[in-house]
Amino acid sequence: MPFEQRLGQEQRQIQKLVLTQQMQQSIRILRYNIEDLHDFMQQKQLDNPFVKIKTSSIKRTVDSGKSFSLEDELVSRQTQSLPEYLLSQVHLTMRKTILRGWVVFLIDHLDQNGYLTLDIDTICQQTQVDQTTLIDALTLLQQLDPPGVGARNLQECLLLQIENDDRSPLLALEIVQDHFEELADHRWKEIATAIGTSTSEVQQSFEYIKTLSPAPGAAFQTDSLSYIYPDLLVDVSTDHRKIEVKLSSENQPQIIFNQKYYEKFSKSADVDVKAYLNEKRAEYISLENNLAQRGQTILRVGKVIVDHQQDFFLDKTHPLKPLLLRDVAQKLGLHESTISRAVHGKYLKCNFGVFELKTFFKRAVTTSQHDDLSVDEAQSQIKALIDAEKLDKPLSDSQLANLLKQNGILLSRRTVAKYREELGIKSSIKRKKI
């Protein structure tokens, strides 16, 4: 069979995306958090003799998640987290019941300082759980160690600690319970007159109250506290009607071009020198544009997030609505990958804490109520139901789906199985113990 080789030309049209060096740098800069961005800019200053990076000392903020009127240094290197410590107490002191399951549910909704982040009335509406059951579960939670855990505000946190301390002054409970605002303003005479005692006794009670912890869960943080550099600042007006979002100018590096130094060499007739000058000036312009674009992109994304999650900043319970990366991408006409880079490692600071932007994204699940429930909430209920099951008769995924349906959450068996696996919980067959 003869072998025949034919040569010819064929024209093809291929669409190919080529990332220029400037585009690659823009993507890299957007991905950096503030600390990495400063390191990157310092390196660019070394590479370009005409570029100077002006960096004010970065304003460091502790990621506490909540602010308090009573200051406390949050330093710890505990090996056990707050949820782990609380769950160990639950398993040792409570029988497997539905009520214990709801205690576990509430533990899942404590912030790192030990405060309850959800509103009892709201969760009752969303899940159709009996309010008495949920209040009983909260009472059990608030009886656990450390004292003050499960509080919904600073006042309740202090009251729980006073009630748990047999050595507390007699007047401390009454002062915190009935005269908390006056106490915060140091209006000793007004308090003394109201309760019929001396100002010195009121001051003595205050000295004791200052020894209480405003953040009972902070000592259980698994890592030593790190410093956070917020990109965004969120300011809520005093009347809670307007929310302003802006870039944190104190943390943003500023790039300056040394024009005098540049002009000194620009008079040279050497072709290589002129080419070098043009290259370095172009690098400066590109860097300046990419830096400005990073700030504007993060600001635009932040404004969309804050606008969607207004209730988080206006409501004292800080509820979160379901929100996806694609929702923000569609709103701004950007790619999801751009939104992902803009939120990863970026933080905003408001009057009650510092939060990573990605924490404002929550998946939604279908419920029989008007308001959507986040996936985190649904997973917490699955975890609570499994925690209350009998060891010899664990709940199947179908049974879990039926129980969730009774609480107003409509999930298929497959979805329940998916959420269960995401929680790291084994199937009912593997959970069964005889």
Short mmCIF file of C-alpha atoms in Angstrom, two decimals:
data_model
loop_
_atom_site.label_atom_id
_atom_site.label_comp_id
_atom_site.label_asym_id
_atom_site.label_seq_id
_atom_site.Cartn_x
_atom_site.Cartn_y
_atom_site.Cartn_z
CA MET A 1 0.00 0.00 0.00
CA PRO A 2 1.71 3.20 -1.13
CA PHE A 3 2.42 5.83 1.49
CA GLU A 4 1.60 9.30 0.31
CA GLN A 5 2.47 12.43 2.23
CA ARG A 6 0.69 15.60 1.31
CA LEU A 7 1.62 19.06 2.46
CA GLY A 8 -0.82 21.90 2.42
CA GLN A 9 -1.92 25.05 4.14
CA GLU A 10 -5.04 25.39 6.24
CA GLN A 11 -6.31 28.62 7.75
CA ARG A 12 -8.00 28.45 11.14
CA GLN A 13 -9.47 31.11 13.34
CA ILE A 14 -8.81 30.49 17.03
CA GLN A 15 -10.10 32.74 19.80
CA LYS A 16 -7.51 32.91 22.55
CA LEU A 17 -7.32 35.08 25.65
CA VAL A 18 -3.83 36.31 26.38
CA LEU A 19 -3.27 38.03 29.71
CA THR A 20 -0.94 40.97 29.38
CA GLN A 21 1.61 41.68 32.08
CA GLN A 22 -0.53 44.61 33.25
CA MET A 23 -3.65 42.43 33.52
CA GLN A 24 -1.72 39.82 35.49
CA GLN A 25 -0.48 42.50 37.87
CA SER A 26 -4.02 43.88 38.26
CA ILE A 27 -5.35 40.42 39.19
CA ARG A 28 -2.49 39.87 41.62
CA ILE A 29 -3.00 43.22 43.35
CA LEU A 30 -6.75 42.63 43.73
CA ARG A 31 -6.09 39.26 45.33
CA TYR A 32 -3.68 40.66 47.95
CA ASN A 33 -4.88 41.62 51.40
CA ILE A 34 -3.59 44.86 52.90
CA GLU A 35 -0.49 43.33 54.48
CA ASP A 36 0.51 41.43 51.33
CA LEU A 37 -0.20 44.52 49.24
CA HIS A 38 2.21 46.60 51.33
CA ASP A 39 4.92 43.94 50.93
CA PHE A 40 4.33 43.85 47.16
CA MET A 41 4.51 47.64 46.86
CA GLN A 42 7.73 47.78 48.89
CA GLN A 43 9.28 45.33 46.44
CA LYS A 44 8.17 47.49 43.51
CA GLN A 45 9.84 50.45 45.17
CA LEU A 46 13.11 48.52 45.15
CA ASP A 47 12.67 47.59 41.49
CA ASN A 48 11.89 51.11 40.31
CA PRO A 49 14.20 53.97 41.42
CA PHE A 50 11.58 56.60 40.45
CA VAL A 51 8.83 55.11 42.60
CA LYS A 52 8.32 55.86 46.27
CA ILE A 53 5.72 54.09 48.37
CA LYS A 54 4.25 56.14 51.19
CA THR A 55 2.84 53.95 53.92
CA SER A 56 1.47 55.37 57.10
CA SER A 57 1.84 52.93 59.97
CA ILE A 58 -0.89 50.40 59.28
CA LYS A 59 -3.78 50.87 61.67
CA ARG A 60 -4.16 47.51 63.36
CA THR A 61 -7.51 46.25 64.51
CA VAL A 62 -8.15 43.19 66.62
CA ASP A 63 -10.74 40.95 64.98
CA SER A 64 -12.94 40.71 68.04
CA GLY A 65 -16.28 40.60 66.24
CA LYS A 66 -17.84 42.79 68.94
CA SER A 67 -16.93 45.99 70.79
CA PHE A 68 -17.50 46.67 74.47
CA SER A 69 -17.65 49.63 76.82
CA LEU A 70 -15.53 47.71 79.34
CA GLU A 71 -12.07 47.10 77.87
CA ASP A 72 -10.37 43.74 78.15
CA GLU A 73 -7.19 42.35 76.62
CA LEU A 74 -8.03 39.29 74.58
CA VAL A 75 -4.94 37.08 74.70
CA SER A 76 -5.03 33.29 74.71
CA ARG A 77 -3.45 30.15 73.32
CA GLN A 78 -6.02 27.57 74.41
CA THR A 79 -6.08 24.27 72.59
CA GLN A 80 -9.85 23.80 73.02
CA SER A 81 -12.32 26.04 71.25
CA LEU A 82 -15.39 27.50 72.95
CA PRO A 83 -17.88 25.25 71.07
CA GLU A 84 -15.82 22.15 71.91
CA TYR A 85 -15.71 23.11 75.59
CA LEU A 86 -19.46 23.77 75.71
CA LEU A 87 -20.34 20.57 73.84
CA SER A 88 -18.23 18.51 76.24
CA GLN A 89 -20.35 19.90 79.09
CA VAL A 90 -23.58 19.25 77.20
CA HIS A 91 -22.69 15.61 76.56
CA LEU A 92 -21.73 15.08 80.19
CA THR A 93 -24.70 16.80 81.83
CA MET A 94 -27.70 16.46 79.50
CA ARG A 95 -29.65 13.47 78.28
CA LYS A 96 -30.24 12.94 74.56
CA THR A 97 -33.46 14.85 74.00
CA ILE A 98 -34.84 17.34 71.48
CA LEU A 99 -34.13 20.05 74.06
CA ARG A 100 -30.45 19.09 74.13
CA GLY A 101 -30.47 19.24 70.35
CA TRP A 102 -31.63 22.85 70.50
CA VAL A 103 -28.89 23.67 73.02
CA VAL A 104 -26.41 22.38 70.42
CA PHE A 105 -28.19 24.49 67.81
CA LEU A 106 -27.69 27.62 69.93
CA ILE A 107 -24.02 26.77 70.54
CA ASP A 108 -23.56 26.77 66.78
CA HIS A 109 -24.76 30.37 66.75
CA LEU A 110 -22.41 31.84 69.33
CA ASP A 111 -19.78 34.28 68.16
CA GLN A 112 -16.15 33.97 69.26
CA ASN A 113 -16.87 36.07 72.35
CA GLY A 114 -19.66 33.77 73.51
CA TYR A 115 -22.60 35.96 72.51
CA LEU A 116 -25.73 34.55 70.87
CA THR A 117 -25.99 35.95 67.35
CA LEU A 118 -29.60 35.09 66.52
CA ASP A 119 -32.95 36.42 67.65
CA ILE A 120 -35.23 33.97 69.45
CA ASP A 121 -38.44 35.28 67.86
CA THR A 122 -36.95 35.18 64.36
CA ILE A 123 -35.72 31.60 64.66
CA CYS A 124 -39.11 30.53 66.03
CA GLN A 125 -40.82 32.03 63.00
CA GLN A 126 -38.40 30.42 60.58
CA THR A 127 -38.36 26.95 62.11
CA GLN A 128 -41.77 26.77 63.81
CA VAL A 129 -40.11 25.51 66.97
CA ASP A 130 -42.02 26.18 70.17
CA GLN A 131 -40.73 29.36 71.79
CA THR A 132 -40.81 27.78 75.24
CA THR A 133 -38.52 25.00 74.03
CA LEU A 134 -36.04 27.47 72.60
CA ILE A 135 -36.06 29.63 75.74
CA ASP A 136 -35.52 26.52 77.88
CA ALA A 137 -32.58 25.58 75.67
CA LEU A 138 -31.15 29.09 76.06
CA THR A 139 -31.51 28.85 79.84
CA LEU A 140 -29.57 25.56 79.85
CA LEU A 141 -26.89 27.10 77.65
CA GLN A 142 -26.51 30.11 79.94
CA GLN A 143 -25.94 27.79 82.90
CA LEU A 144 -22.80 26.36 81.31
CA ASP A 145 -19.25 27.48 81.95
CA PRO A 146 -17.84 30.09 81.34
CA PRO A 147 -20.35 32.34 83.13
CA GLY A 148 -21.91 34.85 80.76
CA VAL A 149 -21.90 32.56 77.72
CA GLY A 150 -25.08 32.68 75.63
CA ALA A 151 -25.80 36.31 76.50
CA ARG A 152 -27.48 38.47 73.87
CA ASN A 153 -25.95 41.75 74.98
CA LEU A 154 -23.39 43.12 77.40
CA GLN A 155 -25.92 43.77 80.16
CA GLU A 156 -27.19 40.19 80.11
CA CYS A 157 -23.59 38.92 80.01
CA LEU A 158 -22.72 40.80 83.19
CA LEU A 159 -25.95 39.72 84.93
CA LEU A 160 -25.23 36.06 84.21
CA GLN A 161 -21.76 36.37 85.74
CA ILE A 162 -23.07 38.17 88.83
CA GLU A 163 -25.78 35.53 89.37
CA ASN A 164 -23.15 32.80 89.11
CA ASP A 165 -20.83 34.42 91.67
CA ASP A 166 -21.71 33.82 95.33
CA ARG A 167 -19.23 36.50 96.38
CA SER A 168 -20.75 39.30 94.30
CA PRO A 169 -21.80 42.48 96.17
CA LEU A 170 -25.46 42.58 97.13
CA LEU A 171 -26.12 45.71 95.09
CA ALA A 172 -24.29 44.65 91.91
CA LEU A 173 -27.18 42.66 90.45
CA GLU A 174 -29.73 45.42 91.07
CA ILE A 175 -27.47 48.12 89.66
CA VAL A 176 -26.71 46.25 86.42
CA GLN A 177 -30.30 45.08 86.00
CA ASP A 178 -32.15 48.34 86.71
CA HIS A 179 -29.59 51.11 86.28
CA PHE A 180 -27.28 49.94 83.50
CA GLU A 181 -27.29 53.19 81.51
CA GLU A 182 -26.61 55.26 84.60
CA LEU A 183 -23.78 52.87 85.49
CA ALA A 184 -22.17 53.30 82.07
CA ASP A 185 -22.34 57.09 82.51
CA HIS A 186 -20.93 56.93 86.08
CA ARG A 187 -23.99 58.64 87.51
CA TRP A 188 -23.31 57.38 91.04
CA LYS A 189 -25.53 59.85 92.91
CA GLU A 190 -28.52 59.11 90.69
CA ILE A 191 -28.14 55.37 91.29
CA ALA A 192 -27.56 55.79 95.02
CA THR A 193 -30.73 57.90 95.37
CA ALA A 194 -32.79 55.41 93.36
CA ILE A 195 -31.81 52.36 95.42
CA GLY A 196 -31.40 54.16 98.76
CA THR A 197 -27.69 53.70 99.40
CA SER A 198 -24.47 55.72 99.46
CA THR A 199 -22.40 56.70 96.42
CA SER A 200 -19.38 54.92 97.92
CA GLU A 201 -21.27 51.59 97.94
CA VAL A 202 -22.30 52.14 94.33
CA GLN A 203 -18.67 52.82 93.40
CA GLN A 204 -17.56 49.69 95.24
CA SER A 205 -20.06 47.65 93.23
CA PHE A 206 -18.74 49.24 90.05
CA GLU A 207 -15.18 48.21 90.95
CA TYR A 208 -16.43 44.63 91.20
CA ILE A 209 -18.36 44.88 87.91
CA LYS A 210 -15.18 46.02 86.14
CA THR A 211 -13.59 42.68 87.05
CA LEU A 212 -16.24 40.80 85.02
CA SER A 213 -15.47 39.74 81.47
CA PRO A 214 -17.27 41.49 78.60
CA ALA A 215 -16.22 38.60 76.33
CA PRO A 216 -16.46 35.28 78.20
CA GLY A 217 -15.68 33.22 75.12
CA ALA A 218 -12.57 35.13 74.08
CA ALA A 219 -10.28 33.05 76.29
CA PHE A 220 -11.15 29.96 74.23
CA GLN A 221 -9.97 31.23 70.88
CA THR A 222 -7.78 28.51 69.43
CA ASP A 223 -5.25 30.87 67.87
CA SER A 224 -3.44 33.79 69.35
CA LEU A 225 -5.19 37.00 68.36
CA SER A 226 -3.98 38.36 65.05
CA TYR A 227 -4.21 41.88 63.74
CA ILE A 228 -6.61 42.71 60.96
CA TYR A 229 -6.16 45.53 58.44
CA PRO A 230 -9.62 46.59 57.21
CA ASP A 231 -9.99 47.74 53.61
CA LEU A 232 -13.44 49.19 54.23
CA LEU A 233 -15.03 51.30 56.94
CA VAL A 234 -18.79 51.16 57.50
CA ASP A 235 -20.41 54.06 59.33
CA VAL A 236 -24.02 53.84 60.53
CA SER A 237 -25.71 57.16 61.27
CA THR A 238 -27.06 57.76 64.76
CA ASP A 239 -30.67 57.53 63.57
CA HIS A 240 -29.91 54.15 61.87
CA ARG A 241 -31.23 55.36 58.53
CA LYS A 242 -28.06 55.79 56.52
CA ILE A 243 -25.07 53.50 56.04
CA GLU A 244 -21.87 54.89 54.52
CA VAL A 245 -19.16 52.66 53.08
CA LYS A 246 -15.69 54.01 52.28
CA LEU A 247 -12.12 52.83 51.79
CA SER A 248 -9.84 52.92 54.79
CA SER A 249 -7.36 55.55 53.57
CA GLU A 250 -5.08 54.96 56.56
CA ASN A 251 -4.35 51.40 55.43
CA GLN A 252 -3.97 52.02 51.68
CA PRO A 253 -0.41 52.46 50.35
CA GLN A 254 0.21 55.60 48.29
CA ILE A 255 2.48 55.58 45.25
CA ILE A 256 4.53 58.68 44.40
CA PHE A 257 6.59 59.33 41.26
CA ASN A 258 9.91 61.12 41.83
CA GLN A 259 9.55 63.64 39.01
CA LYS A 260 12.69 65.63 39.82
CA TYR A 261 14.86 62.53 39.79
CA TYR A 262 13.24 61.48 36.50
CA GLU A 263 13.85 64.88 34.86
CA LYS A 264 17.47 64.75 35.92
CA PHE A 265 18.08 61.79 33.58
CA SER A 266 15.54 62.69 30.89
CA LYS A 267 17.94 65.24 29.35
CA SER A 268 20.31 62.45 28.40
CA ALA A 269 20.65 61.77 24.67
CA ASP A 270 21.48 58.10 25.27
CA VAL A 271 18.87 55.90 23.57
CA ASP A 272 19.14 53.15 26.19
CA VAL A 273 18.67 55.65 29.01
CA LYS A 274 15.54 57.08 27.37
CA ALA A 275 14.15 53.59 26.84
CA TYR A 276 14.83 52.77 30.50
CA LEU A 277 13.10 55.98 31.63
CA ASN A 278 10.03 55.26 29.49
CA GLU A 279 9.85 51.71 30.82
CA LYS A 280 10.01 52.79 34.47
CA ARG A 281 7.46 55.57 33.98
CA ALA A 282 5.11 53.12 32.28
CA GLU A 283 5.56 50.73 35.22
CA TYR A 284 4.59 53.54 37.61
CA ILE A 285 1.47 54.45 35.62
CA SER A 286 0.42 50.81 35.43
CA LEU A 287 0.99 50.30 39.15
CA GLU A 288 -0.91 53.47 40.05
CA ASN A 289 -3.87 52.49 37.85
CA ASN A 290 -3.99 48.94 39.21
CA LEU A 291 -3.82 50.19 42.79
CA ALA A 292 -6.70 52.60 42.17
CA GLN A 293 -8.68 49.89 40.39
CA ARG A 294 -8.20 47.52 43.34
CA GLY A 295 -9.62 50.07 45.74
CA GLN A 296 -12.57 50.91 43.53
CA THR A 297 -13.42 47.25 42.92
CA ILE A 298 -13.34 46.39 46.64
CA LEU A 299 -15.40 49.51 47.40
CA ARG A 300 -18.04 48.66 44.76
CA VAL A 301 -18.27 45.09 46.01
CA GLY A 302 -18.46 46.29 49.62
CA LYS A 303 -21.30 48.70 48.83
CA VAL A 304 -23.36 45.95 47.18
CA ILE A 305 -22.76 43.63 50.14
CA VAL A 306 -23.68 46.26 52.73
CA ASP A 307 -26.75 47.33 50.76
CA HIS A 308 -27.96 43.72 50.58
CA GLN A 309 -27.12 43.00 54.23
CA GLN A 310 -28.45 46.26 55.72
CA ASP A 311 -30.24 44.41 58.51
CA PHE A 312 -26.89 43.08 59.71
CA PHE A 313 -25.74 46.64 60.42
CA LEU A 314 -29.08 48.10 61.56
CA ASP A 315 -30.61 45.25 63.56
CA LYS A 316 -29.09 44.46 66.95
CA THR A 317 -29.38 40.71 66.21
CA HIS A 318 -27.23 41.14 63.03
CA PRO A 319 -29.17 38.72 60.76
CA LEU A 320 -27.69 37.72 57.39
CA LYS A 321 -29.68 37.21 54.19
CA PRO A 322 -28.72 34.61 51.60
CA LEU A 323 -26.18 36.04 49.15
CA LEU A 324 -24.01 34.41 46.50
CA LEU A 325 -20.92 35.54 44.61
CA ARG A 326 -22.86 35.45 41.36
CA ASP A 327 -25.48 37.82 42.80
CA VAL A 328 -22.83 40.49 43.35
CA ALA A 329 -21.16 39.67 40.03
CA GLN A 330 -24.41 40.16 38.12
CA LYS A 331 -25.13 43.37 39.99
CA LEU A 332 -21.75 44.87 39.06
CA GLY A 333 -21.30 43.25 35.65
CA LEU A 334 -18.11 41.50 36.76
CA HIS A 335 -16.93 37.89 36.69
CA GLU A 336 -17.44 35.72 39.77
CA SER A 337 -13.68 35.15 40.00
CA THR A 338 -13.19 38.92 40.32
CA ILE A 339 -15.70 39.06 43.19
CA SER A 340 -13.96 36.09 44.84
CA ARG A 341 -10.59 37.88 44.70
CA ALA A 342 -12.16 41.10 45.99
CA VAL A 343 -13.62 39.50 49.13
CA HIS A 344 -10.97 36.94 50.03
CA GLY A 345 -8.83 38.22 52.90
CA LYS A 346 -10.54 41.63 52.82
CA TYR A 347 -12.21 43.03 55.92
CA LEU A 348 -14.63 45.76 56.85
CA LYS A 349 -14.80 47.53 60.17
CA CYS A 350 -18.04 48.84 61.68
CA ASN A 351 -18.98 50.18 65.08
CA PHE A 352 -19.49 46.70 66.58
CA GLY A 353 -16.67 44.66 65.09
CA VAL A 354 -14.44 43.62 62.20
CA PHE A 355 -15.68 41.09 59.64
CA GLU A 356 -14.22 39.39 56.58
CA LEU A 357 -16.25 40.19 53.47
CA LYS A 358 -16.75 36.53 52.59
CA THR A 359 -18.70 35.99 55.84
CA PHE A 360 -21.57 38.00 54.34
CA PHE A 361 -22.18 35.33 51.68
CA LYS A 362 -24.74 32.69 52.64
CA ARG A 363 -26.48 30.07 50.54
CA ALA A 364 -30.26 29.87 50.80
CA VAL A 365 -32.58 26.91 51.27
CA THR A 366 -36.29 26.69 50.55
CA THR A 367 -38.64 27.05 53.48
CA SER A 368 -42.39 27.23 53.89
CA GLN A 369 -41.95 30.70 55.34
CA HIS A 370 -41.66 33.92 53.38
CA ASP A 371 -38.03 34.48 54.38
CA ASP A 372 -35.26 32.21 53.12
CA LEU A 373 -33.12 30.35 55.60
CA SER A 374 -29.37 30.15 55.09
CA VAL A 375 -27.66 26.80 54.56
CA ASP A 376 -25.75 27.32 57.82
CA GLU A 377 -29.05 27.52 59.71
CA ALA A 378 -30.35 24.37 58.02
CA GLN A 379 -27.12 22.50 58.76
CA SER A 380 -27.30 23.58 62.39
CA GLN A 381 -30.79 22.08 62.68
CA ILE A 382 -29.64 18.84 61.05
CA LYS A 383 -26.79 18.68 63.55
CA ALA A 384 -29.18 19.37 66.44
CA LEU A 385 -31.59 16.61 65.35
CA ILE A 386 -28.77 14.08 64.98
CA ASP A 387 -27.35 15.03 68.35
CA ALA A 388 -30.71 14.22 69.97
CA GLU A 389 -31.23 10.87 68.20
CA LYS A 390 -31.10 7.49 69.93
CA LEU A 391 -27.81 5.67 69.53
CA ASP A 392 -29.50 2.39 68.60
CA LYS A 393 -31.98 4.08 66.22
CA PRO A 394 -30.17 6.88 64.37
CA LEU A 395 -32.21 9.06 62.03
CA SER A 396 -31.99 8.32 58.33
CA ASP A 397 -31.71 11.16 55.82
CA SER A 398 -35.37 10.66 54.89
CA GLN A 399 -36.41 10.91 58.53
CA LEU A 400 -34.31 14.03 58.94
CA ALA A 401 -35.99 15.55 55.88
CA ASN A 402 -39.43 14.83 57.38
CA LEU A 403 -38.49 16.36 60.74
CA LEU A 404 -37.10 19.45 59.01
CA LYS A 405 -40.34 19.72 57.02
CA GLN A 406 -42.26 19.86 60.29
CA ASN A 407 -40.07 22.84 61.21
CA GLY A 408 -40.86 24.56 57.92
CA ILE A 409 -37.65 23.64 56.07
CA LEU A 410 -38.22 21.88 52.76
CA LEU A 411 -35.21 19.77 51.80
CA SER A 412 -34.96 16.64 49.70
CA ARG A 413 -33.32 13.52 51.08
CA ARG A 414 -30.33 14.07 48.78
CA THR A 415 -29.89 17.64 49.98
CA VAL A 416 -30.04 16.51 53.60
CA ALA A 417 -27.39 13.89 52.85
CA LYS A 418 -25.22 16.53 51.18
CA TYR A 419 -25.46 18.93 54.14
CA ARG A 420 -24.82 16.06 56.57
CA GLU A 421 -21.66 15.09 54.69
CA GLU A 422 -20.51 18.73 54.65
CA LEU A 423 -20.82 18.68 58.44
CA GLY A 424 -18.59 15.61 58.55
CA ILE A 425 -21.39 13.45 60.02
CA LYS A 426 -21.54 9.77 59.00
CA SER A 427 -24.61 8.04 57.59
CA SER A 428 -27.22 6.53 59.92
CA ILE A 429 -25.84 3.03 59.34
CA LYS A 430 -22.36 4.05 60.44
CA ARG A 431 -23.73 6.06 63.38
CA LYS A 432 -25.69 3.14 64.80
CA LYS A 433 -24.41 1.81 68.11
CA ILE A 434 -25.81 -1.21 69.92
#
